[in-house]
Tab-separated table of C-alpha atoms and ligand atoms in Angstrom:
chain	number	residue	atom	x	y	z
L	1	MET	CA	72.594	45.219	191.959
L	2	SER	CA	70.110	47.974	192.749
L	3	ALA	CA	66.801	48.397	190.991
L	4	GLY	CA	68.147	51.635	189.551
L	5	ILE	CA	70.927	49.865	187.663
L	6	LYS	CA	68.608	47.254	186.275
L	7	LYS	CA	66.356	49.994	185.077
L	8	SER	CA	69.091	51.893	183.255
L	9	ASN	CA	70.436	48.703	181.582
L	10	THR	CA	66.939	47.749	180.547
L	11	LYS	CA	66.445	51.145	178.978
L	12	ARG	CA	69.641	50.966	176.993
L	13	ARG	CA	69.639	47.378	175.883
L	14	VAL	CA	66.193	45.921	175.537
L	15	LYS	CA	63.454	47.066	173.216
L	16	LYS	CA	60.007	46.096	174.316
L	17	PRO	CA	59.256	42.911	172.355
L	18	THR	CA	56.178	43.040	170.213
L	19	GLY	CA	53.705	40.297	169.452
L	20	LYS	CA	53.051	37.043	171.281
L	21	LYS	CA	56.156	35.303	172.593
L	22	SER	CA	56.726	31.563	172.854
L	23	SER	CA	59.787	29.779	174.231
L	24	ARG	CA	58.856	26.762	172.150
L	25	ILE	CA	61.278	27.279	169.283
L	26	SER	CA	61.193	24.147	167.216
L	27	GLY	CA	64.579	23.180	165.740
L	28	PHE	CA	66.430	25.852	167.751
L	29	HIS	CA	69.314	23.486	168.399
L	30	ALA	CA	69.759	22.811	164.682
L	31	LEU	CA	70.132	26.507	163.799
L	32	GLY	CA	73.530	28.105	163.255
L	33	ARG	CA	74.859	30.406	165.975
L	34	VAL	CA	73.881	33.565	164.096
L	35	GLU	CA	70.317	32.385	163.456
L	36	ARG	CA	69.963	31.248	167.044
L	37	LEU	CA	71.052	34.667	168.255
L	38	ALA	CA	68.585	36.298	165.866
L	39	ALA	CA	65.781	34.158	167.321
L	40	VAL	CA	66.762	35.133	170.873
L	41	ALA	CA	67.075	38.782	169.860
L	42	GLU	CA	63.583	38.710	168.432
L	43	PHE	CA	62.208	36.965	171.504
L	44	ALA	CA	63.880	39.324	173.992
L	45	GLY	CA	63.955	42.455	171.863
L	46	LEU	CA	67.751	42.791	171.897
L	47	ASP	CA	69.157	45.768	170.041
L	48	SER	CA	71.954	45.392	167.503
L	49	LYS	CA	74.628	46.585	169.948
L	50	THR	CA	73.748	43.815	172.376
L	51	GLN	CA	73.683	41.253	169.581
L	52	LYS	CA	77.176	42.320	168.545
L	53	GLN	CA	78.321	41.730	172.109
L	54	PHE	CA	77.215	38.095	171.831
L	55	GLN	CA	78.857	37.730	168.427
L	56	SER	CA	82.289	38.534	169.789
L	57	THR	CA	83.321	35.269	171.447
L	58	GLY	CA	86.706	36.398	172.782
L	59	ASN	CA	89.342	33.731	173.259
L	60	LEU	CA	86.942	30.840	172.679
L	61	PRO	CA	86.178	30.501	168.961
L	62	GLY	CA	82.428	30.252	168.349
L	63	GLU	CA	82.754	26.957	166.469
L	64	LEU	CA	84.568	25.464	169.448
L	65	ALA	CA	81.991	26.804	171.904
L	66	GLU	CA	79.342	24.986	169.863
L	67	ARG	CA	81.232	21.743	170.331
L	68	LEU	CA	81.274	22.162	174.104
L	69	ILE	CA	77.591	22.843	174.843
L	70	GLU	CA	74.231	23.020	173.097
L	71	ASN	CA	72.221	25.993	171.782
L	72	VAL	CA	75.219	28.354	171.888
L	73	ILE	CA	74.647	32.052	171.153
L	74	GLY	CA	77.911	33.433	172.558
L	75	THR	CA	80.492	33.133	175.305
L	76	MET	CA	80.941	34.689	178.735
L	77	ASN	CA	84.343	36.227	179.285
L	78	VAL	CA	85.744	36.309	182.809
L	79	PRO	CA	89.025	38.019	183.728
L	80	ILE	CA	92.102	35.860	184.268
L	81	GLY	CA	94.449	37.272	186.885
L	82	VAL	CA	97.815	35.772	187.767
L	83	ALA	CA	98.734	34.976	191.351
L	84	THR	CA	102.388	35.730	191.990
L	85	ASN	CA	104.767	34.831	194.843
L	86	LEU	CA	103.780	31.166	195.089
L	87	ILE	CA	106.293	28.498	195.939
L	88	VAL	CA	104.691	25.034	195.855
L	89	ASP	CA	106.869	22.066	196.765
L	90	GLY	CA	109.946	24.173	196.137
L	91	GLU	CA	108.853	25.336	192.673
L	92	GLU	CA	108.344	29.032	191.880
L	93	LEU	CA	104.946	29.344	190.222
L	94	LEU	CA	102.667	31.867	188.564
L	95	VAL	CA	99.065	30.688	188.807
L	96	PRO	CA	96.291	31.873	186.461
L	97	MET	CA	92.934	32.408	188.158
L	98	ALA	CA	89.649	33.051	186.353
L	99	THR	CA	87.226	34.987	188.527
L	100	GLU	CA	84.915	37.985	188.383
L	101	GLU	CA	85.427	38.808	192.091
L	102	SER	CA	87.773	41.598	193.097
L	103	SER	CA	90.515	40.995	195.715
L	104	VAL	CA	90.659	37.225	195.163
L	105	VAL	CA	93.885	37.258	193.138
L	106	ALA	CA	95.523	39.942	195.280
L	107	ALA	CA	94.719	37.915	198.408
L	108	VAL	CA	96.650	34.882	197.132
L	109	CYS	CA	99.615	37.057	196.138
L	110	ASN	CA	99.763	38.530	199.656
L	111	ALA	CA	99.368	35.233	201.493
L	112	ALA	CA	101.966	33.509	199.299
L	113	ARG	CA	104.440	36.364	199.810
L	114	GLN	CA	104.119	36.103	203.577
L	115	CYS	CA	105.131	32.411	203.672
L	116	ARG	CA	108.019	32.593	201.205
L	117	ASN	CA	110.523	32.894	204.065
L	118	THR	CA	109.412	29.508	205.416
L	119	GLY	CA	109.660	27.791	202.021
L	120	GLY	CA	106.159	28.358	200.696
L	121	ILE	CA	103.535	25.648	200.510
L	122	THR	CA	104.031	21.903	200.737
L	123	ALA	CA	101.376	19.904	198.915
L	124	SER	CA	100.516	16.280	198.232
L	125	THR	CA	97.709	14.124	196.886
L	126	SER	CA	96.166	10.788	197.768
L	127	GLY	CA	96.136	9.466	194.194
L	128	ALA	CA	93.655	9.708	191.337
L	129	LEU	CA	90.923	7.314	192.453
L	130	MET	CA	87.367	8.069	191.395
L	131	ILE	CA	84.214	6.253	192.467
L	132	ALA	CA	81.376	5.138	190.186
L	133	GLN	CA	78.130	3.973	191.771
L	134	ILE	CA	75.717	1.340	190.496
L	135	GLN	CA	72.277	1.229	192.108
L	136	LEU	CA	70.596	-2.173	192.360
L	137	VAL	CA	66.967	-2.483	193.510
L	138	GLU	CA	64.240	-5.112	193.692
L	139	VAL	CA	66.381	-7.732	195.407
L	140	SER	CA	64.657	-9.765	198.103
L	141	ASP	CA	67.975	-10.903	199.605
L	142	PRO	CA	70.182	-7.799	199.471
L	143	GLU	CA	72.883	-9.149	201.795
L	144	ALA	CA	73.350	-12.243	199.632
L	145	ALA	CA	73.268	-10.058	196.497
L	146	ARG	CA	76.070	-7.983	198.000
L	147	LEU	CA	78.251	-11.076	198.404
L	148	LYS	CA	77.384	-12.325	194.901
L	149	ILE	CA	78.661	-9.053	193.443
L	150	LEU	CA	81.843	-9.202	195.535
L	151	GLU	CA	82.457	-12.799	194.360
L	152	HIS	CA	82.707	-11.490	190.772
L	153	LYS	CA	85.460	-8.968	191.566
L	154	SER	CA	88.000	-10.260	189.046
L	155	GLU	CA	85.386	-10.429	186.278
L	156	ILE	CA	84.290	-6.901	187.211
L	157	ALA	CA	87.897	-5.715	186.921
L	158	GLU	CA	88.072	-7.220	183.430
L	159	ILE	CA	84.802	-5.639	182.283
L	160	CYS	CA	85.809	-2.199	183.607
L	161	ASP	CA	89.315	-2.300	182.175
L	162	GLY	CA	87.944	-3.559	178.859
L	163	ALA	CA	85.859	-0.388	178.619
L	164	ASP	CA	88.898	1.922	178.515
L	165	PRO	CA	92.047	0.389	176.998
L	166	ILE	CA	93.740	3.806	176.748
L	167	LEU	CA	93.437	4.296	180.478
L	168	ILE	CA	94.931	0.851	181.064
L	169	GLU	CA	97.847	1.633	178.743
L	170	LEU	CA	98.491	4.738	180.853
L	171	GLY	CA	98.628	2.674	184.041
L	172	GLY	CA	95.108	3.489	185.241
L	173	GLY	CA	91.939	1.396	185.430
L	174	PHE	CA	89.898	-0.605	187.938
L	175	ARG	CA	91.433	-0.756	191.418
L	176	ASP	CA	88.811	-1.950	193.879
L	177	LEU	CA	85.193	-2.857	194.540
L	178	GLU	CA	83.012	-1.959	197.504
L	179	VAL	CA	79.404	-3.043	197.920
L	180	ARG	CA	76.992	-1.649	200.515
L	181	VAL	CA	73.403	-2.412	201.441
L	182	LEU	CA	71.475	0.827	201.916
L	183	GLN	CA	68.161	0.970	203.746
L	184	THR	CA	66.093	3.604	201.947
L	185	GLN	CA	62.519	4.909	201.942
L	186	GLY	CA	61.949	2.757	198.881
L	187	GLY	CA	63.310	-0.411	200.465
L	188	PRO	CA	66.800	-1.930	200.512
L	189	MET	CA	69.233	-1.111	197.723
L	190	VAL	CA	72.581	-2.684	196.935
L	191	ILE	CA	75.105	-0.025	195.932
L	192	SER	CA	78.326	-1.052	194.213
L	193	HIS	CA	81.294	1.292	194.149
L	194	LEU	CA	83.830	0.869	191.358
L	195	ILE	CA	87.083	2.451	192.404
L	196	VAL	CA	89.046	3.482	189.357
L	197	ASP	CA	92.383	5.181	188.810
L	198	THR	CA	91.657	7.776	186.125
L	199	ARG	CA	95.239	9.132	185.918
L	200	ASP	CA	95.271	12.571	184.283
L	201	ALA	CA	91.543	12.668	183.535
L	202	MET	CA	88.887	14.003	185.889
L	203	GLY	CA	87.321	10.701	184.972
L	204	ALA	CA	83.557	11.271	184.894
L	205	ASN	CA	83.074	9.880	181.397
L	206	ALA	CA	85.655	7.167	181.972
L	207	VAL	CA	83.978	5.740	185.087
L	208	ASN	CA	80.421	6.322	183.843
L	209	THR	CA	81.186	4.174	180.800
L	210	MET	CA	82.528	1.418	183.048
L	211	ALA	CA	79.453	1.550	185.306
L	212	GLU	CA	77.088	1.416	182.335
L	213	ARG	CA	78.942	-1.574	180.895
L	214	LEU	CA	78.929	-3.448	184.155
L	215	ALA	CA	75.326	-2.825	185.270
L	216	PRO	CA	73.641	-5.557	183.152
L	217	TYR	CA	76.034	-8.131	184.609
L	218	ILE	CA	75.173	-7.080	188.167
L	219	ALA	CA	71.475	-7.351	187.346
L	220	ARG	CA	72.015	-10.837	185.896
L	221	TRP	CA	74.137	-12.118	188.798
L	222	THR	CA	71.663	-10.944	191.433
L	223	GLY	CA	68.273	-11.113	189.694
L	224	GLY	CA	67.698	-7.439	190.647
L	225	LYS	CA	67.203	-4.313	188.563
L	226	THR	CA	69.871	-1.642	188.054
L	227	TYR	CA	69.013	2.026	187.730
L	228	LEU	CA	71.638	4.713	188.302
L	229	ARG	CA	75.149	4.221	186.984
L	230	ILE	CA	77.234	7.323	187.589
L	231	LEU	CA	80.288	8.662	189.354
L	232	SER	CA	80.118	10.148	192.828
L	233	ASN	CA	81.363	13.698	193.096
L	234	LEU	CA	82.314	12.983	196.689
L	235	ALA	CA	85.817	12.166	195.448
L	236	ASP	CA	87.210	11.287	198.860
L	237	ARG	CA	89.795	8.957	197.296
L	238	ARG	CA	91.213	11.862	195.345
L	239	LEU	CA	92.271	14.283	198.025
L	240	ALA	CA	94.662	17.181	197.648
L	241	ARG	CA	96.539	18.523	200.645
L	242	ALA	CA	98.494	21.694	201.307
L	243	ARG	CA	100.253	23.052	204.387
L	244	ALA	CA	102.334	26.141	205.146
L	245	VAL	CA	103.884	28.044	208.011
L	246	TRP	CA	103.563	31.793	208.574
L	247	LYS	CA	105.895	33.504	211.039
L	248	PRO	CA	104.350	36.184	213.260
L	249	SER	CA	106.988	38.644	212.027
L	250	ALA	CA	105.799	38.094	208.444
L	251	ILE	CA	102.130	38.633	209.153
L	252	ALA	CA	102.227	41.746	211.332
L	253	VAL	CA	100.060	44.577	210.036
L	254	LYS	CA	102.146	47.693	209.507
L	255	GLY	CA	101.670	51.189	208.210
L	256	LEU	CA	97.959	51.507	208.946
L	257	GLY	CA	98.231	53.975	211.815
L	258	LYS	CA	95.873	52.959	214.587
L	259	GLN	CA	95.298	49.660	212.853
L	260	ASN	CA	98.931	48.498	213.195
L	261	MET	CA	98.987	45.061	214.770
L	262	PRO	CA	101.876	42.885	215.975
L	263	GLY	CA	102.196	39.468	214.315
L	264	LYS	CA	101.257	37.485	217.405
L	265	LYS	CA	98.034	39.425	217.778
L	266	VAL	CA	97.216	38.865	214.106
L	267	ARG	CA	97.986	35.158	214.532
L	268	ASP	CA	95.728	34.836	217.572
L	269	GLY	CA	92.900	36.664	215.827
L	270	MET	CA	93.188	34.332	212.851
L	271	LEU	CA	93.156	31.309	215.113
L	272	ALA	CA	90.038	32.602	216.874
L	273	ALA	CA	88.412	33.076	213.463
L	274	TYR	CA	89.185	29.451	212.619
L	275	HIS	CA	87.827	28.227	215.966
L	276	PHE	CA	84.630	30.129	215.266
L	277	ALA	CA	84.304	28.398	211.858
L	278	ALA	CA	85.056	24.987	213.345
L	279	ALA	CA	82.213	25.429	215.856
L	280	ASP	CA	79.594	27.068	213.649
L	281	PRO	CA	78.301	25.958	210.220
L	282	TYR	CA	77.068	29.507	209.467
L	283	ARG	CA	80.632	30.747	209.692
L	284	ALA	CA	82.177	27.570	208.215
L	285	THR	CA	80.141	28.047	205.044
L	286	THR	CA	81.630	31.493	204.461
L	287	HIS	CA	85.073	30.267	205.532
L	288	ASN	CA	84.871	27.571	202.835
L	289	LYS	CA	83.405	29.997	200.304
L	290	GLY	CA	86.623	31.961	200.688
L	291	ILE	CA	88.677	28.841	200.044
L	292	MET	CA	86.572	28.096	196.969
L	293	ASN	CA	87.260	31.632	195.665
L	294	GLY	CA	90.748	30.350	194.931
L	295	ILE	CA	89.957	26.736	194.115
L	296	SER	CA	87.154	27.576	191.669
L	297	ALA	CA	89.238	30.274	189.982
L	298	VAL	CA	92.051	27.828	189.152
L	299	THR	CA	89.473	25.186	188.238
L	300	LEU	CA	87.791	27.544	185.772
L	301	ALA	CA	91.033	28.890	184.322
L	302	THR	CA	92.112	25.348	183.479
L	303	GLY	CA	88.757	24.350	181.939
L	304	ASN	CA	87.889	21.957	184.754
L	305	ASP	CA	84.405	21.277	186.095
L	306	THR	CA	83.762	23.867	188.816
L	307	ARG	CA	80.450	22.245	189.887
L	308	ALA	CA	82.088	18.867	190.404
L	309	ILE	CA	84.780	20.417	192.585
L	310	GLU	CA	82.288	22.545	194.545
L	311	ALA	CA	79.935	19.602	195.185
L	312	GLY	CA	82.810	17.385	196.332
L	313	ALA	CA	84.232	20.077	198.593
L	314	HIS	CA	81.007	20.795	200.446
L	315	ALA	CA	80.042	17.136	200.828
L	316	PHE	CA	83.519	16.431	202.208
L	317	ALA	CA	83.180	19.357	204.622
L	318	ALA	CA	79.967	17.830	205.976
L	319	GLN	CA	81.146	14.225	206.187
L	320	SER	CA	81.236	14.190	209.999
L	321	GLY	CA	77.560	15.138	210.143
L	322	GLN	CA	78.366	18.806	210.819
L	323	TYR	CA	79.499	21.205	208.119
L	324	THR	CA	83.114	22.057	208.997
L	325	PRO	CA	86.015	24.121	207.603
L	326	LEU	CA	88.171	22.541	204.897
L	327	THR	CA	91.268	24.044	206.535
L	328	ARG	CA	92.812	23.649	209.986
L	329	TRP	CA	94.846	26.322	211.790
L	330	GLU	CA	97.307	25.732	214.655
L	331	ILE	CA	100.311	27.301	216.389
L	332	ASP	CA	103.557	25.314	216.233
L	333	GLY	CA	106.228	24.985	218.958
L	334	ASP	CA	107.975	28.152	217.704
L	335	GLY	CA	104.831	30.253	217.853
L	336	ASN	CA	104.268	30.240	214.085
L	337	LEU	CA	100.855	30.000	212.497
L	338	VAL	CA	100.411	26.720	210.639
L	339	GLY	CA	97.633	26.185	208.117
L	340	SER	CA	96.602	22.991	206.379
L	341	LEU	CA	93.968	22.123	203.841
L	342	GLU	CA	92.630	18.750	202.760
L	343	MET	CA	89.797	18.321	200.281
L	344	PRO	CA	88.706	16.342	197.242
L	345	LEU	CA	90.005	17.837	193.986
L	346	ALA	CA	88.907	15.796	190.989
L	347	MET	CA	90.749	17.799	188.348
L	348	GLY	CA	92.095	16.683	185.009
L	349	ILE	CA	94.320	17.922	182.224
L	350	ILE	CA	92.692	15.722	179.603
L	351	GLY	CA	89.024	15.480	178.621
L	352	GLY	CA	86.203	18.005	178.899
L	353	ALA	CA	87.198	21.581	178.181
L	354	THR	CA	90.678	21.147	179.672
L	355	LYS	CA	92.068	19.954	176.370
L	356	ALA	CA	89.655	21.688	173.991
L	357	HIS	CA	89.779	25.265	175.299
L	358	PRO	CA	92.900	27.059	174.014
L	359	THR	CA	93.046	29.361	177.027
L	360	ALA	CA	92.753	26.440	179.449
L	361	ARG	CA	95.741	24.830	177.706
L	362	ALA	CA	97.669	28.088	177.913
L	363	CYS	CA	96.895	28.380	181.631
L	364	LEU	CA	98.255	24.865	182.202
L	365	ASP	CA	101.368	25.867	180.235
L	366	ILE	CA	101.949	28.934	182.439
L	367	MET	CA	102.170	26.557	185.420
L	368	ASP	CA	104.096	23.935	183.438
L	369	VAL	CA	101.452	21.422	184.432
L	370	LYS	CA	101.919	18.046	182.772
L	371	SER	CA	99.948	15.937	185.238
L	372	ALA	CA	96.609	16.212	187.018
L	373	GLU	CA	98.463	15.528	190.245
L	374	LYS	CA	100.533	18.709	189.935
L	375	LEU	CA	97.434	20.731	189.108
L	376	GLN	CA	95.728	19.393	192.241
L	377	ARG	CA	98.718	20.343	194.389
L	378	ILE	CA	98.854	23.880	193.020
L	379	THR	CA	95.115	24.350	193.389
L	380	ALA	CA	95.182	23.173	197.002
L	381	ALA	CA	98.032	25.620	197.687
L	382	VAL	CA	95.954	28.461	196.249
L	383	GLY	CA	92.961	27.428	198.386
L	384	LEU	CA	95.081	27.519	201.526
L	385	CYS	CA	96.549	30.937	200.667
L	386	GLN	CA	93.082	32.264	199.934
L	387	ASN	CA	91.897	31.155	203.354
L	388	PHE	CA	94.939	32.674	205.055
L	389	ALA	CA	94.261	36.027	203.405
L	390	ALA	CA	90.576	36.013	204.307
L	391	LEU	CA	91.223	35.100	207.943
L	392	LYS	CA	93.930	37.739	208.205
L	393	ALA	CA	91.733	40.454	206.735
L	394	LEU	CA	88.840	39.466	208.995
L	395	ALA	CA	91.040	39.391	212.084
L	396	THR	CA	92.602	42.785	211.336
L	397	VAL	CA	91.281	45.510	209.020
L	398	GLY	CA	88.162	43.665	207.787
L	399	VAL	CA	87.591	42.475	204.251
L	400	GLN	CA	86.026	45.653	202.916
L	401	LYS	CA	89.252	47.660	202.934
L	402	GLY	CA	90.925	45.286	200.492
L	403	HIS	CA	87.785	45.086	198.407
L	404	MET	CA	87.228	48.807	198.205
L	405	ALA	CA	89.563	49.949	195.450
L	406	LEU	CA	88.286	47.546	192.801
L	407	HIS	CA	84.754	47.562	194.130
L	408	ALA	CA	84.730	51.348	193.828
L	409	GLN	CA	85.795	51.041	190.201
L	410	ASN	CA	82.967	48.567	189.560
L	411	ILE	CA	80.461	50.987	191.072
L	412	ALA	CA	81.915	53.885	189.073
L	413	LEU	CA	81.468	51.801	185.920
L	414	MET	CA	77.881	51.022	186.876
L	415	ALA	CA	77.217	54.732	187.318
L	416	GLY	CA	78.291	55.250	183.715
L	417	ALA	CA	81.849	56.554	184.246
L	418	LYS	CA	84.139	56.168	181.245
L	419	GLY	CA	87.934	56.238	180.733
L	420	THR	CA	89.720	58.404	183.297
L	421	GLU	CA	86.418	59.170	185.016
L	422	ILE	CA	86.381	55.624	186.450
L	423	ASP	CA	89.548	56.065	188.499
L	424	ARG	CA	88.583	59.575	189.554
L	425	ILE	CA	85.127	58.588	190.813
L	426	ALA	CA	86.531	55.465	192.489
L	427	GLN	CA	89.177	57.578	194.205
L	428	ILE	CA	86.634	60.090	195.483
L	429	MET	CA	84.449	57.333	196.929
L	430	THR	CA	87.409	55.531	198.504
L	431	GLN	CA	88.537	58.797	200.141
L	432	LYS	CA	85.027	59.328	201.472
L	433	GLU	CA	85.001	55.694	202.637
L	434	THR	CA	81.527	55.362	201.128
L	435	VAL	CA	81.203	53.354	197.962
L	436	ARG	CA	77.651	53.575	196.698
L	437	LEU	CA	75.961	53.891	193.338
L	438	ASP	CA	74.059	57.069	194.240
L	439	ILE	CA	77.311	58.726	195.368
L	440	ALA	CA	79.066	57.603	192.189
L	441	GLU	CA	76.246	59.027	190.065
L	442	ALA	CA	76.261	62.327	191.939
L	443	GLU	CA	80.069	62.641	191.734
L	444	LEU	CA	80.013	61.800	188.043
L	445	LYS	CA	77.397	64.448	187.412
L	446	GLN	CA	79.488	66.997	189.264
L	447	LEU	CA	82.696	65.960	187.498
L	448	ARG	CA	81.066	66.320	184.116
L	449	ALA	CA	79.480	69.645	185.040
L	450	ASN	CA	82.930	70.968	185.976
C	501	NAD	P1	87.068	12.221	178.841
C	501	NAD	O1	86.203	11.026	178.813
C	501	NAD	O2	86.870	13.230	177.795
C	501	NAD	O3	88.598	11.754	178.793
C	501	NAD	C1	89.087	10.755	179.576
C	501	NAD	C2	89.627	9.666	178.673
C	501	NAD	O4	90.795	10.138	178.001
C	501	NAD	C3	90.079	8.457	179.453
C	501	NAD	O5	88.991	7.609	179.675
C	501	NAD	C4	91.176	7.868	178.581
C	501	NAD	O6	90.646	6.946	177.669
C	501	NAD	C5	91.695	9.068	177.781
C	501	NAD	N1	93.048	9.547	178.163
C	501	NAD	C6	94.018	9.950	177.323
C	501	NAD	N2	95.116	10.342	177.990
C	501	NAD	C7	94.857	10.192	179.292
C	501	NAD	C8	95.589	10.422	180.498
C	501	NAD	N3	96.850	10.883	180.490
C	501	NAD	N4	94.993	10.133	181.671
C	501	NAD	C9	93.727	9.668	181.700
C	501	NAD	N5	93.000	9.424	180.610
C	501	NAD	C10	93.543	9.695	179.403
C	501	NAD	O7	87.044	12.998	180.231
C	501	NAD	P2	86.677	12.567	181.686
C	501	NAD	O8	87.752	13.114	182.559
C	501	NAD	O9	86.350	11.134	181.819
C	501	NAD	O10	85.351	13.416	181.927
C	501	NAD	C11	85.396	14.758	182.304
C	501	NAD	C12	84.172	15.494	181.791
C	501	NAD	O11	82.985	14.843	182.229
C	501	NAD	C13	84.088	16.891	182.326
C	501	NAD	O12	83.783	17.751	181.236
C	501	NAD	C14	82.870	16.861	183.269
C	501	NAD	O13	82.248	18.110	183.293
C	501	NAD	C15	82.015	15.821	182.649
C	501	NAD	N6	81.029	15.136	183.493
C	501	NAD	C16	80.941	15.317	184.841
C	501	NAD	C17	80.020	14.634	185.592
C	501	NAD	C18	79.975	14.834	187.079
C	501	NAD	O14	80.862	15.447	187.633
C	501	NAD	N7	78.977	14.325	187.793
C	501	NAD	C19	79.153	13.730	184.954
C	501	NAD	C20	79.270	13.559	183.581
C	501	NAD	C21	80.214	14.249	182.846
């Protein structure tokens, strides 16, 4: 955002606050939403129009928002777009995606359309195993402590399962125990991993409760001291996988004059783009960002924890010691382009906002999702399609062309265009192949003068 835009927003929205300001607002959390907003408005000098904007909470009722997080003053609405054309494991699907970024939804639609003639995307998962870690310190004989913990495996299973009878009823619960001795700057530590099947839950609260229950026992058995007891977001026992085949004839670029490109050339360009990412973390980071455009959008639309998924994805991508792409691209014996994706996807359909947020529920309904496993498969399929579309754009016309139409509208909006002016200004900039705020402002001025 340019300094100019900030300036104009500042002018319109924020009155210069008067008096001495302090962020120490005693009892802020105990105020009602309206009073909290009034306190913020006074602090920041918000005008009544801006306050009204916060008061409208869209599809998340204010009372519900206050049950999800603390100190609520409003909600942040993000568009939900629907990806069409997807076939995942033989099922025709419409997939809701919540994102503020233009072209993301369109990219999935295009990629999914181009692999329909080979049956769409095949997906699978490795199960719903989450890991909770318990940190044990101040043990003089860490190797012996490790064995002592392992000797209590059946008791550990009982303690963990006792912490969550509902999960046990549903067929989940403790599955395995791993104990490692870590050499750290602060001396040796004994780290226990509880491996737990959390079924349809993401499982953070479920496994954290188990770890907290178990920690005092571990301390007693070993004579050490336990500190951290929390899940690992490197959910490498909860992988989702997706693969698909694109025929050269389906991916040829047509109708763009000089930029027409036969399918085999497109395929080879995409493969070269992947090879670049596989060799270079600078490129791999952006490659994976593109994948996460799709993954995070489905994660957000379904009320899942985007940070947990992001953290797990990037840690998984770096597991070899070098940051690498989450997808692989190859050419099969028939000359087709074959893409595959494998990454941790700790998603749930129960717990957190997934159950509480009415729109998240509705998004799950659109996909007829009744298990976390299905949601993981669909999300992986979207991630793969997203990557296909990005690689194809990069290897052919570049990403800006696809971005331009919506981006131009965003810029027109920023320049102050309203109603039909938005499309008109966007169209002028797209025709000129220069989308910039100063151009939008100048064109708007001229349009209005005429
Ligand atoms: P949760 O504790 O709200 O719900 C899970 C519980 O629901 C289970 O323990 C089980 O008792 C019950 N349940 C009912 N039906 C079930 C079914 N079909 N399958 C599985 N369990 C079922 O939710 P959670 O998934 O344990 O925790 C997710 C929340 O924790 C998210 O909001 C996340 O943001 C948050 N969180 C994340 C982290 C992290 O990622 N590091 C840490 C703490 C909290």
